[in-house]
Short mmCIF file of C-alpha atoms and ligand atoms in Angstrom, two decimals:
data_model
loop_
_atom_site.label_atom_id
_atom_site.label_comp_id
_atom_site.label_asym_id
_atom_site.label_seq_id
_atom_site.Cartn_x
_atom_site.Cartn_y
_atom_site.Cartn_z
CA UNK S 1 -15.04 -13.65 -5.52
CA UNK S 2 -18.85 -12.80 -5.01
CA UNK S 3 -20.54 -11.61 -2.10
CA UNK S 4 -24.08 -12.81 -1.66
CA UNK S 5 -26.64 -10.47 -0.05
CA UNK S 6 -29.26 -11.41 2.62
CA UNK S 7 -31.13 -8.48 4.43
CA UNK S 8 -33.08 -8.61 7.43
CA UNK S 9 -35.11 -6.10 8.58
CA UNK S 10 -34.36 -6.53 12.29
CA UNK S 11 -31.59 -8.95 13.78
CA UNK S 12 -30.21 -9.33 17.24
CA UNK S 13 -26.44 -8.47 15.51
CA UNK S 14 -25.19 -8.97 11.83
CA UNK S 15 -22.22 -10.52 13.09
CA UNK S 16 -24.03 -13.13 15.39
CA UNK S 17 -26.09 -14.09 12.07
CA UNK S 18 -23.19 -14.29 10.01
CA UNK S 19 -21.78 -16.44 12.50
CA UNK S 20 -24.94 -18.59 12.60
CA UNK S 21 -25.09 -18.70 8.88
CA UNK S 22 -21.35 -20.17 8.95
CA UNK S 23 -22.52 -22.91 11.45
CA UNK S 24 -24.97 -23.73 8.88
CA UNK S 25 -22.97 -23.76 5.87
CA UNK S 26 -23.73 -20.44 4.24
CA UNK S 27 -20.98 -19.74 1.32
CA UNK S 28 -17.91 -17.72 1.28
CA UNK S 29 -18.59 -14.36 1.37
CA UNK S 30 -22.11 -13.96 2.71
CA UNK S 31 -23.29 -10.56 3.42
CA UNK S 32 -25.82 -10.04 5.93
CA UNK S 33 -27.35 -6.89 6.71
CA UNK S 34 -29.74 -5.34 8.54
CA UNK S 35 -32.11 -2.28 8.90
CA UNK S 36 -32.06 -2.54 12.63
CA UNK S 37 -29.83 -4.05 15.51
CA UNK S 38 -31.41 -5.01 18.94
CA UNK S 39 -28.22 -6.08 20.47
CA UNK S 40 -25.21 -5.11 17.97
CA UNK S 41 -21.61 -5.52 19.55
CA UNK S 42 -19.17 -3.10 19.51
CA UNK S 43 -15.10 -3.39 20.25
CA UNK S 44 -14.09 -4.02 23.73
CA UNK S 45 -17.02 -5.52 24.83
CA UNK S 46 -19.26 -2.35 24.06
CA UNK S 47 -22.88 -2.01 22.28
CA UNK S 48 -23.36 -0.64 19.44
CA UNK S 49 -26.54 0.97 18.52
CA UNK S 50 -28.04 0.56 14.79
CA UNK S 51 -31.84 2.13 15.31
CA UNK S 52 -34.30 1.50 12.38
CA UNK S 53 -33.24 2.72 8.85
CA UNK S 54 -31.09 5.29 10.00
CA UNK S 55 -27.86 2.99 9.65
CA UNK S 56 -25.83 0.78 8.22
CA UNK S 57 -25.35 -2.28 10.21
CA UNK S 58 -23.22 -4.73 7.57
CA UNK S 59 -21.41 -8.51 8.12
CA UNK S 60 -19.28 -10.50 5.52
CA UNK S 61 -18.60 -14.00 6.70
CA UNK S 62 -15.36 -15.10 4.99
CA UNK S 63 -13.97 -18.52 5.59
CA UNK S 64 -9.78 -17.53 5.19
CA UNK S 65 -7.95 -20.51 3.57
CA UNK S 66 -4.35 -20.58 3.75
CA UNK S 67 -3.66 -17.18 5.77
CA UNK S 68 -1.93 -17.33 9.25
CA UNK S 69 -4.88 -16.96 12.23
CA UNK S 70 -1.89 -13.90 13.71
CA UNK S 71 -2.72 -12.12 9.84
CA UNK S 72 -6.20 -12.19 9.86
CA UNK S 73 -7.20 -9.23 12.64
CA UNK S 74 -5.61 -7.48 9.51
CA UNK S 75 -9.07 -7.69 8.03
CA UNK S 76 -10.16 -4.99 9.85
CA UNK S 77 -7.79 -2.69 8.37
CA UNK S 78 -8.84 -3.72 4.78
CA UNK S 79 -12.58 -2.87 5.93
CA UNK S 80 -11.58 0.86 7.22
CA UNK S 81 -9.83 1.50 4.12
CA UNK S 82 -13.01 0.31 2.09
CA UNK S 83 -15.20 2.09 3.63
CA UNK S 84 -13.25 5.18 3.22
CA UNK S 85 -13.11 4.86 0.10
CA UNK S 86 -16.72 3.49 -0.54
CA UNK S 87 -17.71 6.81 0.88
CA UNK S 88 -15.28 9.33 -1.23
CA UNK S 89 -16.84 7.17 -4.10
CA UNK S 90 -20.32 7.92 -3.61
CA UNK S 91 -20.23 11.17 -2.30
CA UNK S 92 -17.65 14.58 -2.23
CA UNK S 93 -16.52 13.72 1.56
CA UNK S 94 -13.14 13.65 2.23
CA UNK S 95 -12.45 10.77 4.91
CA UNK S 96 -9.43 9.78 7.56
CA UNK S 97 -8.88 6.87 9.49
CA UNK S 98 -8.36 7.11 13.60
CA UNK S 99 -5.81 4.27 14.21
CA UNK S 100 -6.83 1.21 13.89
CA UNK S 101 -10.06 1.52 12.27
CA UNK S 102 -12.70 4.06 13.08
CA UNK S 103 -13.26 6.08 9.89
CA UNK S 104 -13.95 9.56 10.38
CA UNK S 105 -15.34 12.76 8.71
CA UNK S 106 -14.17 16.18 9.89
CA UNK S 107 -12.52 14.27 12.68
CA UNK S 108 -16.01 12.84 13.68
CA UNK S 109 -16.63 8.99 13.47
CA UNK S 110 -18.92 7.60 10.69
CA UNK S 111 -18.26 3.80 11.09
CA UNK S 112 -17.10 1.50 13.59
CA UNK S 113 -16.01 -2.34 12.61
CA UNK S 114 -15.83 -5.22 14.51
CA UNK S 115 -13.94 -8.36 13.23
CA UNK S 116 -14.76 -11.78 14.99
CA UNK S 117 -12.50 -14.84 14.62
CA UNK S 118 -14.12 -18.66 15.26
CA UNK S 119 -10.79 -20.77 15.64
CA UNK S 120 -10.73 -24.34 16.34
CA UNK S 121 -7.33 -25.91 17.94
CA UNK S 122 -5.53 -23.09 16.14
CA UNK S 123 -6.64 -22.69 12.53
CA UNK S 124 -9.27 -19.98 12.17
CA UNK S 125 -12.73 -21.38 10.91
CA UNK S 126 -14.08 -18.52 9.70
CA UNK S 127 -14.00 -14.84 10.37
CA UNK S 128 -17.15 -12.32 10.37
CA UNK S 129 -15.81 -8.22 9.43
CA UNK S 130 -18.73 -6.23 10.70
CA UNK S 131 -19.18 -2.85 9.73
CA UNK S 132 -21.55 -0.13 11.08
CA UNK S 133 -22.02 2.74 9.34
CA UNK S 134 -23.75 6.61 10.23
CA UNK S 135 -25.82 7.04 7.93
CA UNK S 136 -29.36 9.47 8.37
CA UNK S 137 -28.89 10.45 11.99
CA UNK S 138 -29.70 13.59 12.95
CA UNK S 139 -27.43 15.32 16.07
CA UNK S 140 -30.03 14.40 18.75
CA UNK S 141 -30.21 10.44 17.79
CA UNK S 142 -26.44 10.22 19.10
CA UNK S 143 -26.12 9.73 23.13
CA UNK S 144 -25.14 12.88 24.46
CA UNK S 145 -21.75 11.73 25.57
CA UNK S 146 -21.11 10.77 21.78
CA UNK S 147 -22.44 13.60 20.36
CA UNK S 148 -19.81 15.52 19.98
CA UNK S 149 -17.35 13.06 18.26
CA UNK S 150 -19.74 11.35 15.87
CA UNK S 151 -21.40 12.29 12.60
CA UNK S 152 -23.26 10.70 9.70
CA UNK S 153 -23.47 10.87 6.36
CA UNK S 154 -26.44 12.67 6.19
CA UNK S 155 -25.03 15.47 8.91
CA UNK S 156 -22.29 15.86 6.32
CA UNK S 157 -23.95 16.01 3.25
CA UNK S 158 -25.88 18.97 4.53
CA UNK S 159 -29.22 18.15 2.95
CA UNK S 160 -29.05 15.39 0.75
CA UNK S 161 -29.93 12.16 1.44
CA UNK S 162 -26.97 9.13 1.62
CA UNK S 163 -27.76 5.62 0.26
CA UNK S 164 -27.65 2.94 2.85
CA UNK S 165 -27.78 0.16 0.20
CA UNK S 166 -25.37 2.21 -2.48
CA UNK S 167 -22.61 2.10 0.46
CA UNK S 168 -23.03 -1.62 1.26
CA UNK S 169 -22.50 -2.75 -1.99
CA UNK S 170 -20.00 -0.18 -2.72
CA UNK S 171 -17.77 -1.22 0.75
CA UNK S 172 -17.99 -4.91 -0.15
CA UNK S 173 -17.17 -4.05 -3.75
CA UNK S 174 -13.96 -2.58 -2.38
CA UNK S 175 -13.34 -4.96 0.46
CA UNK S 176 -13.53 -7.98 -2.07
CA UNK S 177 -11.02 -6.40 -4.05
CA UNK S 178 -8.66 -5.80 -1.65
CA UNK S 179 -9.00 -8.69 0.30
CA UNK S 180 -7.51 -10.89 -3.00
CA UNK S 181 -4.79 -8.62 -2.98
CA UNK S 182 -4.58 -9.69 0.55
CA UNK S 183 -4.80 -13.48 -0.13
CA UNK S 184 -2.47 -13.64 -2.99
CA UNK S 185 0.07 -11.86 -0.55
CA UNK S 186 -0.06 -14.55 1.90
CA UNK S 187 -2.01 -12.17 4.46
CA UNK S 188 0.36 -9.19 4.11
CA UNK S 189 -0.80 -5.60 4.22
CA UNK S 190 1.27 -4.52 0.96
CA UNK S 191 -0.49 -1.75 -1.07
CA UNK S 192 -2.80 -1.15 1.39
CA UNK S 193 -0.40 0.07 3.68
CA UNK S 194 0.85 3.28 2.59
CA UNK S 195 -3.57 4.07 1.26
CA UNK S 196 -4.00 3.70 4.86
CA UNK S 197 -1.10 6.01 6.14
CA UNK S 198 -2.09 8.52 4.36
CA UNK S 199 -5.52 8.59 5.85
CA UNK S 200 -4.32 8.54 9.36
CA UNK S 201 -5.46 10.92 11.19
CA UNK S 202 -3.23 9.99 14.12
CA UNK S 203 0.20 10.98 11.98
CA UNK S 204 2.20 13.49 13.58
CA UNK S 205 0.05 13.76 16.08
CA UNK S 206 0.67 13.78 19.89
CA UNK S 207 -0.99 11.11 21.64
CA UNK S 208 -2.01 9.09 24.56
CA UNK S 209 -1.54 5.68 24.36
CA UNK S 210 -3.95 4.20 27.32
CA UNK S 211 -2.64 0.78 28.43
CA UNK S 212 -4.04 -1.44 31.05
CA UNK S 213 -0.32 -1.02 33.27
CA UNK S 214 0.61 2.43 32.10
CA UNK S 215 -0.34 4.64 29.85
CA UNK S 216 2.28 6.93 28.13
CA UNK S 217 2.12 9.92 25.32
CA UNK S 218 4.43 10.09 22.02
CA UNK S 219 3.87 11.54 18.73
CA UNK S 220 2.18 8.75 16.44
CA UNK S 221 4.27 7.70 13.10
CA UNK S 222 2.63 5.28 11.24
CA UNK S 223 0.92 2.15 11.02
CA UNK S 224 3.74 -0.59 10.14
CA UNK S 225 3.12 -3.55 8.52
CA UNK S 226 1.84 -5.75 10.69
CA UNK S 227 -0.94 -3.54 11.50
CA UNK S 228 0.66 -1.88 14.75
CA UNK S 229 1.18 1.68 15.47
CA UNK S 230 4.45 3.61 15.31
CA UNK S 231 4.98 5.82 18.39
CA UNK S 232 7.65 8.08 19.21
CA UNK S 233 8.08 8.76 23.07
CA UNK S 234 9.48 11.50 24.41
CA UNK S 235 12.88 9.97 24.88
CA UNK S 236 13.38 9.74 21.27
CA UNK S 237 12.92 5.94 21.22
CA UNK S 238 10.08 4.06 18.85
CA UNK S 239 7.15 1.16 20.24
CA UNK S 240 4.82 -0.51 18.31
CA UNK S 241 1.66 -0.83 19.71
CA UNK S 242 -0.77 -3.64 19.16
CA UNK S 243 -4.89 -2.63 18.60
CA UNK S 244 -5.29 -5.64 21.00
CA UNK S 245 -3.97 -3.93 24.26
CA UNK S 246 -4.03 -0.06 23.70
CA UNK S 247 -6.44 2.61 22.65
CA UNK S 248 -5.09 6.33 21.56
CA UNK S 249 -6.63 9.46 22.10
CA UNK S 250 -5.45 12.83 21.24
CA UNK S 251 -4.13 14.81 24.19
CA UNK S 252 -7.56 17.24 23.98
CA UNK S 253 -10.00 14.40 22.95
CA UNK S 254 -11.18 11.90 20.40
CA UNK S 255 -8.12 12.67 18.03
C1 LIG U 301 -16.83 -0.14 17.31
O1 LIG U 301 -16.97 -0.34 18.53
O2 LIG U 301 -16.39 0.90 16.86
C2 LIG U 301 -17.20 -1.25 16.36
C3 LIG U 301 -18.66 -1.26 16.04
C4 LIG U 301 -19.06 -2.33 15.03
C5 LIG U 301 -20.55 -2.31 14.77
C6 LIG U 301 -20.96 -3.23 13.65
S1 LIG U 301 -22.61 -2.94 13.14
C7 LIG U 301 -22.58 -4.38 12.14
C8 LIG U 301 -21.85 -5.42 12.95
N1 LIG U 301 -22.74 -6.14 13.83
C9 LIG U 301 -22.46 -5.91 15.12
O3 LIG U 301 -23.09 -6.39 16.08
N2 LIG U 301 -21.40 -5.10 15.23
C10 LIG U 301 -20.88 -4.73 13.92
#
């Protein structure tokens, strides 16, 4: 498994190229990436905002033979792990991971992902794992109402200067890895799993769970293995809850 690397210095959204580059035939594991985002796409429908060489805005397009379309949102939580651990590689930063996949330093977010799935009558055609990363911002280039609950590299380094291209190769290089752990498992989480629990940031932790009908609060477990989260509610009994129908927040905040 190789990743090939395009770069462009401005795109509309990583993931809407890697999507275009899988309508025109571009091989397994294509990497695009990009010095600048004019309209990058964030989870539930948000933006996400990648100005000019200050992040890292990062899309593998990865056509998944022979795993079940329900196993493959489980991407994502191979990418969080990677970049966690992409990051502890480089540089001496301890990381966490906010359930499902925001990775975090200091409890602040460094890196969003957003996975995309193109299915046709029920068999995925290919799926695009996009990854954005903090990397040189300085406080003031974060909106003010994420200012307080998001940091970059650079903010944590305290001086010294991150790599942008050092931590895309260096994610990928993990990702790849782990992702034909993932294949010859048929799509299951297996050692992944308990690298990711011990990450969490969530564990033991009380919690909101915000649902569309009704939101509740429960100490969080775990992640189980199918990617959902492990909450304890007050009355002692356990729920799973999908990534696809609830956020969690901490009771004070972010986490
Ligand atoms: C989130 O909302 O936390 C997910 C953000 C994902 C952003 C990345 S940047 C690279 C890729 N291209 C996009 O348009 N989005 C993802």
């Amino acid at each position: 498994m190789e990743a090939v690397y395009k770069y462009y210095d401005t795109i509309d959204s990583t993931n809407l190229e890697a999507k275009r580059l899988a309508h025109a035939g571009a091989k397994n594991f294509t990497v695009v990436s990009a010095g600048e985002q004019t309209a990058g796409r964030g989870r539930s429908g948000h933006s996400w905002i990648s100005p000019e060489g200050v992040s890292v805005a990062t899309s593998m397009l990865i056509y998944p033979e022979g795993i079940a379309m329900d196993h493959l949102p489980r991407l994502t939580i191979l990418a969080g792990v990677s970049v966690a651990e992409a990051v502890e590689e480089l540089y001496d930063l301890a990381t966490q991971i906010k359930w499902p996949n925001d990775v975090l330093i200091g409890g602040k977010k460094i890196c969003g992902i957003l996975t995309e799935l193109e299915a046709d009558k029920g068999v995925a055609e290919n799926v695009v794992v996009g990854i954005g990363v903090n990397v040189h911002h300085r406080k003031e280039d974060f909106a003010p109402e994420i200012r307080d609950m998001a940091t970059s590299l650079d903010l944590e380094l305290g001086g010294a200067r991150a790599s942008r291209k050092a931590v895309v190769e260096a994610i990928w290089r993990h990702f790849l890895s782990h992702y034909q752990a993932f294949v010859r498992d048929g799509g299951q989480l297996g050692d992944i799993l308990p690298v990711y629990n011990s990450r969490l940031i969530n564990k033991n932790k009380r919690v909101r769970v915000i649902h569309q009908i009704k939101d509740f609060c429960g100490i969080a477990l775990e992640m189980d293995p199918e990617g959902k989260l492990l909450i304890r509610r007050d009355d002692g009994t356990v729920t799973a809850v999908d990534s696809g129908e609830v956020h969690v927040r901490g009771l004070y905040g972010y986490v």
